[in-house]
PDB file of C-alpha atoms in Angstrom:
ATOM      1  CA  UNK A 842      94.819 -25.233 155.100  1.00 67.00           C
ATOM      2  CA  UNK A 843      91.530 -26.465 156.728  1.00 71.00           C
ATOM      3  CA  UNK A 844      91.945 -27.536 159.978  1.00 81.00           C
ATOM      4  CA  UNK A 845      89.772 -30.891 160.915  1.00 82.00           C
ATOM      5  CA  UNK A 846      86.528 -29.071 162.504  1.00 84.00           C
ATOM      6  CA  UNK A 847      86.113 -26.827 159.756  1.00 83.00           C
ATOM      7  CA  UNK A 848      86.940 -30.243 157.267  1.00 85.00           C
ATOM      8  CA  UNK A 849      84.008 -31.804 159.393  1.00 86.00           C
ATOM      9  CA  UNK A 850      81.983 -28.813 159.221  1.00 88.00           C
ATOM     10  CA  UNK A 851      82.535 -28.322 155.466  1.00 87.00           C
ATOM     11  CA  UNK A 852      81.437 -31.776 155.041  1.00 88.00           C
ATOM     12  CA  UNK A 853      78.057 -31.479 156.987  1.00 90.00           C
ATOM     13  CA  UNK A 854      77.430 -28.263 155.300  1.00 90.00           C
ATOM     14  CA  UNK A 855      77.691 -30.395 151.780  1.00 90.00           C
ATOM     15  CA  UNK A 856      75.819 -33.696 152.738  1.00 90.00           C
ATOM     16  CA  UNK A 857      72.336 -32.489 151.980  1.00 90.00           C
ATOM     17  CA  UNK A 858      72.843 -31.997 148.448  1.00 89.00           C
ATOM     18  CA  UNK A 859      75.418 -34.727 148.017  1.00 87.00           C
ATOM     19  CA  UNK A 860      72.185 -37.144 149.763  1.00 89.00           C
ATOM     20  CA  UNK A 861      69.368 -35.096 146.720  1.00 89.00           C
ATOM     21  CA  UNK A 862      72.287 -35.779 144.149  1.00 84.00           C
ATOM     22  CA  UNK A 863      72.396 -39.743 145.069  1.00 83.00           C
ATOM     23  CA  UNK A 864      68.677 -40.045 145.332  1.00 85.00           C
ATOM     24  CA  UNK A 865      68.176 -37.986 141.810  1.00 87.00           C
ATOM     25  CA  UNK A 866      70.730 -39.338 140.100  1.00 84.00           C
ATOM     26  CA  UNK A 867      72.677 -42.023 141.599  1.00 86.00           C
ATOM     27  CA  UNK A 868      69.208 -44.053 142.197  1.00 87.00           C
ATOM     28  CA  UNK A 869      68.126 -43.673 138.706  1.00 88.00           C
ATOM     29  CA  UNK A 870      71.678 -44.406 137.311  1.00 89.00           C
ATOM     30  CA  UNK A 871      72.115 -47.758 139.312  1.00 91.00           C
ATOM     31  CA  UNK A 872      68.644 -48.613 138.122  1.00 91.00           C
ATOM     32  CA  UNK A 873      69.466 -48.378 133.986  1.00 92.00           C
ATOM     33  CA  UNK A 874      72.793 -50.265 134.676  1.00 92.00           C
ATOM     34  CA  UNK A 875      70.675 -52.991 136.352  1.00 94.00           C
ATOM     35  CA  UNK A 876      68.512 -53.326 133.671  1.00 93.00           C
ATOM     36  CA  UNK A 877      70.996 -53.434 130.989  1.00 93.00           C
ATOM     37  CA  UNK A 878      71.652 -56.780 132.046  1.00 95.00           C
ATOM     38  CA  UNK A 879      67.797 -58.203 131.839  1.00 93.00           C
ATOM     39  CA  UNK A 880      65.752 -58.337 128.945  1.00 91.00           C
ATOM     40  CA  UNK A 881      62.676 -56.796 129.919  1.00 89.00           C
ATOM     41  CA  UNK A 882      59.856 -54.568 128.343  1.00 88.00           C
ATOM     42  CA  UNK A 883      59.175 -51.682 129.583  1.00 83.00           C
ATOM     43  CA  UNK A 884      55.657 -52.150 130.979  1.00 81.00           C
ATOM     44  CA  UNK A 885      56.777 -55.215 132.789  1.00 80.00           C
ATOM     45  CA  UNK A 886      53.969 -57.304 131.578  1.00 79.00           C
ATOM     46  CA  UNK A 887      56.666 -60.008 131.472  1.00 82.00           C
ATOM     47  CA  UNK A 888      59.268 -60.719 134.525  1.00 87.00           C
ATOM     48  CA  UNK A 889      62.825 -59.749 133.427  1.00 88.00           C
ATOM     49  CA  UNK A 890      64.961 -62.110 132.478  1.00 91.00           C
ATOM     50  CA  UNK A 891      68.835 -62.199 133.261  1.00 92.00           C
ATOM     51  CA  UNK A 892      70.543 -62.160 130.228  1.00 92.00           C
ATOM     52  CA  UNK A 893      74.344 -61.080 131.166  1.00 90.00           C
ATOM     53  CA  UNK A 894      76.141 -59.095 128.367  1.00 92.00           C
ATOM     54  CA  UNK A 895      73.733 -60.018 125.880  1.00 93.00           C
ATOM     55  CA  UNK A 896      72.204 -56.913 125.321  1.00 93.00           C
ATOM     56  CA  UNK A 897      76.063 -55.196 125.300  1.00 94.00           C
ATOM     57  CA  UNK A 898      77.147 -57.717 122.808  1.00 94.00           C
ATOM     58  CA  UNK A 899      73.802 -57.076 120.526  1.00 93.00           C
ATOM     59  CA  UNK A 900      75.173 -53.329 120.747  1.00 91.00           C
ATOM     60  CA  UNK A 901      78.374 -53.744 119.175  1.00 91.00           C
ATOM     61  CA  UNK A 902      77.024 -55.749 116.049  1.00 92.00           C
ATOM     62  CA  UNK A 903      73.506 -53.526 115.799  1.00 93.00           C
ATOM     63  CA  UNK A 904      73.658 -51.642 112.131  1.00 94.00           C
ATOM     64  CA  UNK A 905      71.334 -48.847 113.842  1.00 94.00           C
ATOM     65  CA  UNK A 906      73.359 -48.335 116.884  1.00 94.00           C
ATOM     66  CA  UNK A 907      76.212 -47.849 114.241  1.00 94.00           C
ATOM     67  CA  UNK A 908      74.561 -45.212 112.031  1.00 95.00           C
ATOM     68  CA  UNK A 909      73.152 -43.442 115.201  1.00 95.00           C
ATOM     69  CA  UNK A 910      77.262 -43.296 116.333  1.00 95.00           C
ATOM     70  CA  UNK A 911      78.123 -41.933 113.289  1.00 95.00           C
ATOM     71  CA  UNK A 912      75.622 -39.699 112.839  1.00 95.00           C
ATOM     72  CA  UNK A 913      75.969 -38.258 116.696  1.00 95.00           C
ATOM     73  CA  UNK A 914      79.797 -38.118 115.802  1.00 94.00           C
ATOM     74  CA  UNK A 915      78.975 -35.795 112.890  1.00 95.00           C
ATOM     75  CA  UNK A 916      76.710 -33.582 114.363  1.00 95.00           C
ATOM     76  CA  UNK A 917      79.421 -33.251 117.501  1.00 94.00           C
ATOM     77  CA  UNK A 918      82.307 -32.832 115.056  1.00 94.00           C
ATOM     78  CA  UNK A 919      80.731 -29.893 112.882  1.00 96.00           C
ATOM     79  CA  UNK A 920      78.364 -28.254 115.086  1.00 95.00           C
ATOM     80  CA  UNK A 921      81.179 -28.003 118.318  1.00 94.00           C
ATOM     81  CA  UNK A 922      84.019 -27.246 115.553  1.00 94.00           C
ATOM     82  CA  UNK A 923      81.477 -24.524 114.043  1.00 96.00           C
ATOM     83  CA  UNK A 924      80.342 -22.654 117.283  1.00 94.00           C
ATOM     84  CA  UNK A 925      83.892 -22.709 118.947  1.00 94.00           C
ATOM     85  CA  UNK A 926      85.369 -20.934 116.117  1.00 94.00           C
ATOM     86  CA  UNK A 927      81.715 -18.773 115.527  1.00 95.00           C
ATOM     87  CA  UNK A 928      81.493 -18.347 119.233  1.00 93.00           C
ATOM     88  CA  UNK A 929      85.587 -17.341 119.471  1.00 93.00           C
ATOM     89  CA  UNK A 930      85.043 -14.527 116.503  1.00 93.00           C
ATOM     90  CA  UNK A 931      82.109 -12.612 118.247  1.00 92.00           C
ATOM     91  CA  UNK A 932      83.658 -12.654 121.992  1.00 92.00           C
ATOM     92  CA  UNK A 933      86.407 -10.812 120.470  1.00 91.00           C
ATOM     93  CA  UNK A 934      84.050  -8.403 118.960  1.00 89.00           C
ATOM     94  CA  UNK A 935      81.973  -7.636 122.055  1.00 88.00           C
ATOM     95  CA  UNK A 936      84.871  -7.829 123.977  1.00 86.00           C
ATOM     96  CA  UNK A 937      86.440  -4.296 122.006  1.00 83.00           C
ATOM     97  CA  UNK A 938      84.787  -1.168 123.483  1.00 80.00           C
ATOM     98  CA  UNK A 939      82.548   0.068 120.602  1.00 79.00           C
ATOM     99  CA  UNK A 940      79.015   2.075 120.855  1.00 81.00           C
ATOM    100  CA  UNK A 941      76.480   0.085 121.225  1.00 80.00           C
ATOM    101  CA  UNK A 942      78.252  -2.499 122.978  1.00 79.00           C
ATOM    102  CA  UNK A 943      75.539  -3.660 125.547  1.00 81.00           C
ATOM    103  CA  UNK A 944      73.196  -3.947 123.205  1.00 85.00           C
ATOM    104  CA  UNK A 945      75.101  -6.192 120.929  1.00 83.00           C
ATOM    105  CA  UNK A 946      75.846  -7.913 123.885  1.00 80.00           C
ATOM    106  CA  UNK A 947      72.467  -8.294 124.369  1.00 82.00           C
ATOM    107  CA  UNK A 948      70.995  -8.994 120.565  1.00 84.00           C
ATOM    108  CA  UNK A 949      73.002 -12.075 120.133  1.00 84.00           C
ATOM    109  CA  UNK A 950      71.399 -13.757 123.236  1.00 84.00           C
ATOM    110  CA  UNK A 951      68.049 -13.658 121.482  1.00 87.00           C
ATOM    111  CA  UNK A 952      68.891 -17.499 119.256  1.00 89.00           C
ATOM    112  CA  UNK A 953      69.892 -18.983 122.728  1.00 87.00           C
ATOM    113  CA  UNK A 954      67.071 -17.596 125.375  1.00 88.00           C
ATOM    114  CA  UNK A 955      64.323 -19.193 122.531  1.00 90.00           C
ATOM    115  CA  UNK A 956      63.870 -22.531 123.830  1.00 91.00           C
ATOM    116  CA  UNK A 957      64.989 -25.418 121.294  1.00 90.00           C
ATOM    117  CA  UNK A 958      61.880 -26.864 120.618  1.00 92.00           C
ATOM    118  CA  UNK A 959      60.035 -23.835 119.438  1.00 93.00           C
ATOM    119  CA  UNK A 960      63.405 -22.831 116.747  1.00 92.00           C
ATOM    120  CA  UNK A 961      63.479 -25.844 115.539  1.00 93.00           C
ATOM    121  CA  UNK A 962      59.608 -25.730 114.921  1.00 93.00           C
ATOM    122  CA  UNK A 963      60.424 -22.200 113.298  1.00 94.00           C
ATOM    123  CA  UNK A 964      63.430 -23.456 110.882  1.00 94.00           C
ATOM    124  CA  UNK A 965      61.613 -26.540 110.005  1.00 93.00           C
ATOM    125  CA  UNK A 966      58.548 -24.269 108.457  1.00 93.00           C
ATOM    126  CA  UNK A 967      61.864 -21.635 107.446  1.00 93.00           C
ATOM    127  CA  UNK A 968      63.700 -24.755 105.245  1.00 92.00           C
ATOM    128  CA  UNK A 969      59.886 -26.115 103.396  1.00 90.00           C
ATOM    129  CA  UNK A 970      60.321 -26.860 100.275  1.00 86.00           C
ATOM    130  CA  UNK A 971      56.695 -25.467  99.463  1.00 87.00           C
ATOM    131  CA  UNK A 972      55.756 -22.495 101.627  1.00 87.00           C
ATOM    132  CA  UNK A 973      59.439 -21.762 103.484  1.00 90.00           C
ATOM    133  CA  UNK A 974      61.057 -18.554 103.463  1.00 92.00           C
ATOM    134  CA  UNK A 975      64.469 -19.842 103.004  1.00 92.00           C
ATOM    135  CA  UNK A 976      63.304 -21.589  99.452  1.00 90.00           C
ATOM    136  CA  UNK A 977      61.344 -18.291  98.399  1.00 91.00           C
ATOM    137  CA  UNK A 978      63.829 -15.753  99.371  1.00 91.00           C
ATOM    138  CA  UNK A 979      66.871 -18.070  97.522  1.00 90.00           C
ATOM    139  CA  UNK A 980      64.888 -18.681  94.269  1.00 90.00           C
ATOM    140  CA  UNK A 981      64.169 -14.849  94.193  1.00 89.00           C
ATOM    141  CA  UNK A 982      67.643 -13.921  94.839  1.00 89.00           C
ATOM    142  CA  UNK A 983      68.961 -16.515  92.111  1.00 87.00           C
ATOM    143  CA  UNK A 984      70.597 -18.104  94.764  1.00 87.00           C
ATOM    144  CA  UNK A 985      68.548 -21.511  94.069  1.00 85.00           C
ATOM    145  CA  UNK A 986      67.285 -22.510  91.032  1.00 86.00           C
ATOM    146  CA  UNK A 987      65.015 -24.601  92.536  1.00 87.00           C
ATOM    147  CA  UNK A 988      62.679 -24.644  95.820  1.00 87.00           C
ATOM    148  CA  UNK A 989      65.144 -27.170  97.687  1.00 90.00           C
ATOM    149  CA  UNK A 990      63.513 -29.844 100.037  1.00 89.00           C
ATOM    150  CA  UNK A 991      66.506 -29.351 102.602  1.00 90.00           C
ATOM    151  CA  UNK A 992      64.823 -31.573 105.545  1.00 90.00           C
ATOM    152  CA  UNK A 993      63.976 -34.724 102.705  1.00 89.00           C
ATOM    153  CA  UNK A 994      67.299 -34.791 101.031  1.00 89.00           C
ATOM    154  CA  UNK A 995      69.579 -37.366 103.080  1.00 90.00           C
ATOM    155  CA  UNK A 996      72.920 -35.361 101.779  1.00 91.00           C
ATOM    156  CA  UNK A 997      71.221 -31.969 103.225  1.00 92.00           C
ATOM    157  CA  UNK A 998      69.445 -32.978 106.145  1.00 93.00           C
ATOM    158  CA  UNK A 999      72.163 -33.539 108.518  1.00 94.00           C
ATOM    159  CA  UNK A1000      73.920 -30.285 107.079  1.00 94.00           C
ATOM    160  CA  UNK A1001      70.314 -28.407 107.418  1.00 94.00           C
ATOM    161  CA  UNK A1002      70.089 -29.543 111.474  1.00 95.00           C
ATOM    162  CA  UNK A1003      73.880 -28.795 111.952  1.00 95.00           C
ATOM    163  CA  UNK A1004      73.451 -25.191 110.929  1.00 95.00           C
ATOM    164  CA  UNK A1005      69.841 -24.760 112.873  1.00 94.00           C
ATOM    165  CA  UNK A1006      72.278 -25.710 116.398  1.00 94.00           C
ATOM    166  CA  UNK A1007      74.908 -23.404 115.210  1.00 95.00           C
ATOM    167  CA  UNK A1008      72.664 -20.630 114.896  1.00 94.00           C
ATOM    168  CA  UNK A1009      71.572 -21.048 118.226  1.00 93.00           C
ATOM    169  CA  UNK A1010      74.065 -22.134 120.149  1.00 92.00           C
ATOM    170  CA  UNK A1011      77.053 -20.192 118.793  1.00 93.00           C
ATOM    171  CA  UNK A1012      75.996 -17.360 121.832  1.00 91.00           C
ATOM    172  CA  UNK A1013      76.334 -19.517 124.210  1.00 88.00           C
ATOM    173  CA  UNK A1014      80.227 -20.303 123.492  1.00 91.00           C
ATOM    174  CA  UNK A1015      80.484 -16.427 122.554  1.00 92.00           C
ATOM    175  CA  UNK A1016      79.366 -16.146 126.127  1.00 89.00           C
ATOM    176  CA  UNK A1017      81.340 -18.244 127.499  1.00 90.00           C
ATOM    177  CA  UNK A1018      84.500 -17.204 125.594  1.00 92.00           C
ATOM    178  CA  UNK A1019      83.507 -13.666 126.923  1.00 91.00           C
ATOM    179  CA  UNK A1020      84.041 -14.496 130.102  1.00 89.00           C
ATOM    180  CA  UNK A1021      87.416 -15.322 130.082  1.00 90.00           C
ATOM    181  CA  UNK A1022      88.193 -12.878 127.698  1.00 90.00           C
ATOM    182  CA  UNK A1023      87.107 -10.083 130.457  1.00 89.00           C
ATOM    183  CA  UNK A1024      89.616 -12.054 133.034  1.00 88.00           C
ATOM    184  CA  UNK A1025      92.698 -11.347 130.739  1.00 88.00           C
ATOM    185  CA  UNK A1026      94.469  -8.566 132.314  1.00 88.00           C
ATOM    186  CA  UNK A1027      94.432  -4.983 129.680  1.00 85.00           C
ATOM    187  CA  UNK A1028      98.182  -4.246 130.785  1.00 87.00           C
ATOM    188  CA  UNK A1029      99.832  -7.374 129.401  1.00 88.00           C
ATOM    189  CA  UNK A1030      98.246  -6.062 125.671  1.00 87.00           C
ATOM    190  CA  UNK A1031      99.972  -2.538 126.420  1.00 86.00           C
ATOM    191  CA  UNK A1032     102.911  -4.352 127.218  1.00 88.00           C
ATOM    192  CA  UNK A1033     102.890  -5.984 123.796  1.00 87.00           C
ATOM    193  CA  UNK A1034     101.964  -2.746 121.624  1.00 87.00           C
ATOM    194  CA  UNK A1035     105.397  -1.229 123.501  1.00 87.00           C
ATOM    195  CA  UNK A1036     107.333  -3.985 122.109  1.00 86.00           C
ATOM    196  CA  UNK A1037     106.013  -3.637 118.876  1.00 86.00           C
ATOM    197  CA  UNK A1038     104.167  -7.033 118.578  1.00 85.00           C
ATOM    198  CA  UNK A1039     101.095  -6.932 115.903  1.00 87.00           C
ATOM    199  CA  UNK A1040      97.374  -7.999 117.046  1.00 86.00           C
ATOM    200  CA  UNK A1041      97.722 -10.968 115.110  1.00 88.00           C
ATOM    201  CA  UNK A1042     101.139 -12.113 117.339  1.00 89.00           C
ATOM    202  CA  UNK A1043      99.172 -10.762 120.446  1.00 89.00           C
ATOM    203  CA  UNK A1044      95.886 -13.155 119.545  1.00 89.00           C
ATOM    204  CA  UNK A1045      98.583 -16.207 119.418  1.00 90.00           C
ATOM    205  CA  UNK A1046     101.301 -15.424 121.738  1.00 89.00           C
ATOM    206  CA  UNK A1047      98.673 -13.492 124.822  1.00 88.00           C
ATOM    207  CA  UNK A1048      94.888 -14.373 124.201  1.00 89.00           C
ATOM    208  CA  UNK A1049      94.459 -18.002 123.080  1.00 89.00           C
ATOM    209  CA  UNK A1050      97.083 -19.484 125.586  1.00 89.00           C
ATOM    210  CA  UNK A1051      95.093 -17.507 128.823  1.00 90.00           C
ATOM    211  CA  UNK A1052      92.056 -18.330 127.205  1.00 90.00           C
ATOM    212  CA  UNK A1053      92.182 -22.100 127.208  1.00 87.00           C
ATOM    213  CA  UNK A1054      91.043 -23.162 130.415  1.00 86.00           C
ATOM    214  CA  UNK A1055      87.792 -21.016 129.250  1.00 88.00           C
ATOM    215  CA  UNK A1056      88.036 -22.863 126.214  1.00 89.00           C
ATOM    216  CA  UNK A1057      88.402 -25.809 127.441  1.00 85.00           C
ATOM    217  CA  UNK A1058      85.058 -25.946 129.773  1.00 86.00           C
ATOM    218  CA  UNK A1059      83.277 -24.353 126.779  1.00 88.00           C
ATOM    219  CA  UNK A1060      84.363 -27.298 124.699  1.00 87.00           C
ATOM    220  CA  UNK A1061      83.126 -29.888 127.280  1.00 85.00           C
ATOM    221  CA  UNK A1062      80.132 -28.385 127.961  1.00 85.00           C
ATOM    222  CA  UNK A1063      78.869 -27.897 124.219  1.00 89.00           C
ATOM    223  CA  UNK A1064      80.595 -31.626 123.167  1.00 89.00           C
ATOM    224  CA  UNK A1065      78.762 -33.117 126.287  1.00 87.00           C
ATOM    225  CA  UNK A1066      75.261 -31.654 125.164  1.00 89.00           C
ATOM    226  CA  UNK A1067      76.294 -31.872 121.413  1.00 92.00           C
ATOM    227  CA  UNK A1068      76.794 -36.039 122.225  1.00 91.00           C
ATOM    228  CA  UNK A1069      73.032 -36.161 123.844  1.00 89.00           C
ATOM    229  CA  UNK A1070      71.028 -34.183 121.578  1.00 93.00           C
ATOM    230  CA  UNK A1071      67.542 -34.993 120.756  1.00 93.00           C
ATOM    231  CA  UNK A1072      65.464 -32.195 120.686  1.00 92.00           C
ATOM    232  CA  UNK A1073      66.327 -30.333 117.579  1.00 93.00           C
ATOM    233  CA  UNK A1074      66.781 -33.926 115.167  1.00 94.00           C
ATOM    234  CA  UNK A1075      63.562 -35.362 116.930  1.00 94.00           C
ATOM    235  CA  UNK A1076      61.899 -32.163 116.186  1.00 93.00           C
ATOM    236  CA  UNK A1077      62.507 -31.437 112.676  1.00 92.00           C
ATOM    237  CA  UNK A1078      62.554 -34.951 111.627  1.00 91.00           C
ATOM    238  CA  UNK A1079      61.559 -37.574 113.787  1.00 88.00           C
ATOM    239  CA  UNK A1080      63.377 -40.644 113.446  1.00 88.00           C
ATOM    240  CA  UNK A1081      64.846 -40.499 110.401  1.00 87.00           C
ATOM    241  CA  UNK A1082      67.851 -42.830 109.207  1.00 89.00           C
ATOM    242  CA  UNK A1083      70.209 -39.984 107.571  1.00 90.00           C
ATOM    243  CA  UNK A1084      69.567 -37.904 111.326  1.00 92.00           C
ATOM    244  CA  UNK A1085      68.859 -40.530 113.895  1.00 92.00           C
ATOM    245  CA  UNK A1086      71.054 -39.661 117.019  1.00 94.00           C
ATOM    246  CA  UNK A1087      72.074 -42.132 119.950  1.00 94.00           C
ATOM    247  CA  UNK A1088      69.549 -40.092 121.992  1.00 94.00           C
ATOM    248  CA  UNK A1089      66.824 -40.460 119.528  1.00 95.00           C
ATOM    249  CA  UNK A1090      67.386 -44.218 118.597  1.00 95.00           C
ATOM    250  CA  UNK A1091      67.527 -44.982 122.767  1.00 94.00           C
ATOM    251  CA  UNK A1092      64.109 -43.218 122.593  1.00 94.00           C
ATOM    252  CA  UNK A1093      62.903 -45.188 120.019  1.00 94.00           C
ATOM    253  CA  UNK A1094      64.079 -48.631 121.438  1.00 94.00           C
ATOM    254  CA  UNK A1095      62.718 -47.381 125.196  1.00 92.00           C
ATOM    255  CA  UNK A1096      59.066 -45.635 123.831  1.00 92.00           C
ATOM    256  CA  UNK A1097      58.305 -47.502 120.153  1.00 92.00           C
ATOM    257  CA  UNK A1098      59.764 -50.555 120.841  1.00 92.00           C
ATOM    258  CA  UNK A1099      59.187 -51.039 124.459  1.00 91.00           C
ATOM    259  CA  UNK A1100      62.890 -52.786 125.047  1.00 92.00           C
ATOM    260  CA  UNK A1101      63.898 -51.880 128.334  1.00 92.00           C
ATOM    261  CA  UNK A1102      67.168 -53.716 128.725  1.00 93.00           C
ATOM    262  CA  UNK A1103      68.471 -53.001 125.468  1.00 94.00           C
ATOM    263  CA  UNK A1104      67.446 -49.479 125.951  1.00 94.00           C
ATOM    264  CA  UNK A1105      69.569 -49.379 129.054  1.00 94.00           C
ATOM    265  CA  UNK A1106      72.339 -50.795 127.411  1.00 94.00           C
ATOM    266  CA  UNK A1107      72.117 -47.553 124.602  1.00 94.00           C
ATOM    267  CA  UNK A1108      71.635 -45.336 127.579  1.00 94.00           C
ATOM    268  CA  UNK A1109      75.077 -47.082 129.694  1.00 94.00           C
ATOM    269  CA  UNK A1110      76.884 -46.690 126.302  1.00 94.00           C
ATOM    270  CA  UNK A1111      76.132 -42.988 125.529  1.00 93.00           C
ATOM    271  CA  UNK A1112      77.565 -42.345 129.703  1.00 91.00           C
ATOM    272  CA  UNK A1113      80.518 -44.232 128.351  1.00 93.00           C
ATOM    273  CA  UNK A1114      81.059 -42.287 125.489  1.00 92.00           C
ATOM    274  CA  UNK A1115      80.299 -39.159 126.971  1.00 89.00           C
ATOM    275  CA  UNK A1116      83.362 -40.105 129.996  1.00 89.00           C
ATOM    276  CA  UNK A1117      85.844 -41.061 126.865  1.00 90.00           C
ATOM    277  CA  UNK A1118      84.845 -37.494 125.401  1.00 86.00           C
ATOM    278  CA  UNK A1119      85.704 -36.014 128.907  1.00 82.00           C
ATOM    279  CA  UNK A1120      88.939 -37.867 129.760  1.00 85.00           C
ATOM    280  CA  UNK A1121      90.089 -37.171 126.030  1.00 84.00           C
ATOM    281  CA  UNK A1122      89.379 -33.191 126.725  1.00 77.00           C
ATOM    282  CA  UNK A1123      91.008 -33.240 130.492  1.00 76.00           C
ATOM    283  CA  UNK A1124      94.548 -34.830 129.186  1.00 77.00           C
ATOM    284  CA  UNK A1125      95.003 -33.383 125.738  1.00 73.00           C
ATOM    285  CA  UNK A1126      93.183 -29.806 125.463  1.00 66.00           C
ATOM    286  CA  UNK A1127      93.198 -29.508 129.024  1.00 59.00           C
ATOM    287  CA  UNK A1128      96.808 -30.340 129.440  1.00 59.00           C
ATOM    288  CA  UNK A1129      98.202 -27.727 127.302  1.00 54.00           C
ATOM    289  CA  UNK A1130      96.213 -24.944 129.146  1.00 51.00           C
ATOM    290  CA  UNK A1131      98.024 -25.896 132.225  1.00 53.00           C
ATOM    291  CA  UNK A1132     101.299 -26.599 130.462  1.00 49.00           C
ATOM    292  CA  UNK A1133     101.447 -22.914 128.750  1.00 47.00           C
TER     293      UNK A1133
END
């Protein structure tokens, strides 16, 4: 128990970066929900104009901001569902003592440590229908009968993106997973072979209920950047209808279309989205990591 100097002193010790986290943030923040409420272009060759919830109520009947929901929905649902389970299957591998360990342990790194722009880049050259390795190798193979345009076809596109994240963020939950994997005490597992209990019973009954809470923060994390992402749709296929996120239509209403206030709104309801994602994780998932 902290007694009220060190309290006081704890606090002082934490002001200066709670002061850079208002002024970074918090400024920036308060400034988007202010403009949510005006309609104003982004230049500000025009003075904003107060327009309440108009731009909030424009939101909810917008046929774009729908598709861009649905689409961001999607790509959460299949890539996060995908990379936990991905993720999950290689901790446990690197987690067993094998030769060669470290620099397994190492290898699978390599998809995460290339930065997002430049593999995208790379797998939208990889999935060309013309010239891309993916459509030569598969029509050699007799795996397609066809060169496939993967990144023009609206039923593939979406599934073509989903599996370019997977590939590279699947280490980064395999890291994650790792870690609390390597926190589970060995003797509990010896315990269980003495009683006769089956890897299979151990995974259920030892490993997934002590490695929730490390499941659960790898969820949030990946969900929370999974709910934003721009790079790797904007990348490989601009705005496009059958792709376009909530991050790259807010671009597209703040940049091509110069809408400032509606842009804001976009940008207040992705937070708000993101905090229902959150809450959702902290009393379901969460709660059964702390009731186990």
């Amino acid at each position: 128990m902290l007694t009220v100097r060190q309290t006081r002193l704890a606090w002082l010790l934490v002001l200066p970066t709670l002061l850079v986290v208002v002024l970074v943030a918090g400024y920036p923040l308060a400034q988007v929900f202010y403009y949510s409420f005006f309609k104003a272009d982004i230049a500000f060759v025009e003075r904003p104009e107060f327009v309440g919830f108009e731009n909030y109520l424009f939101l909810l009947r917008d046929p774009d901001f729908r598709v861009a929901f649905w689409n961001t929905l999607k790509f959460t649902f299949w890539s996060v569902s995908l990379e936990t389970i991905l993720g999950l299957a290689i901790a446990l591998i690197v987690h067993s003592n094998f030769k060669g360990r470290g620099l397994v342990r190492t290898a699978i790194l390599i998809p995460w440590a290339i930065p997002t722009v430049v593999s995208a880049k790379m797998w939208q050259w990889m999935l060309n229908d013309i010239y891309g390795v993916i459509n030569v190798i598969g029509t050699k193979l007799g795996i397609l009968s066809s060169k496939v345009a993967f990144l023009a076809n609206p039923n593939l596109v979406l599934p073509a993106i989903i599996a370019v994240d997977v590939w590279k963020t699947t280490p980064f939950m395999a890291l994650l997973l790792l870690a609390g994997l390597q926190l589970i005490p060995s003797d509990i597992y010896e315990a269980a072979d003495i009683d006769g209990a089956s890897k299979w019973q151990q995974f259920w009954t030892l490993t997934l209920p002590l490695l929730t809470p490390a499941l659960v923060v790898a969820l949030i994390f990946r969900t929370l950047d999974a709910l934003r992402v721009f790079d790797v749709i904007f990348v490989m296929t601009g705005v496009n209808t059958a792709t376009k996120s909530l991050a790259v239509y807010n671009r597209q209403t703040l940049i091509d279309f110069q809408d400032l206030g509606y842009g804001s709104a976009i940008s207040v309801a992705i937070l708000v989205i993101i905090m229902i994602f959150v809450v959702l994780y902290m009393r379901f998932v969460g709660g059964v990591g702390r009731h186990d």
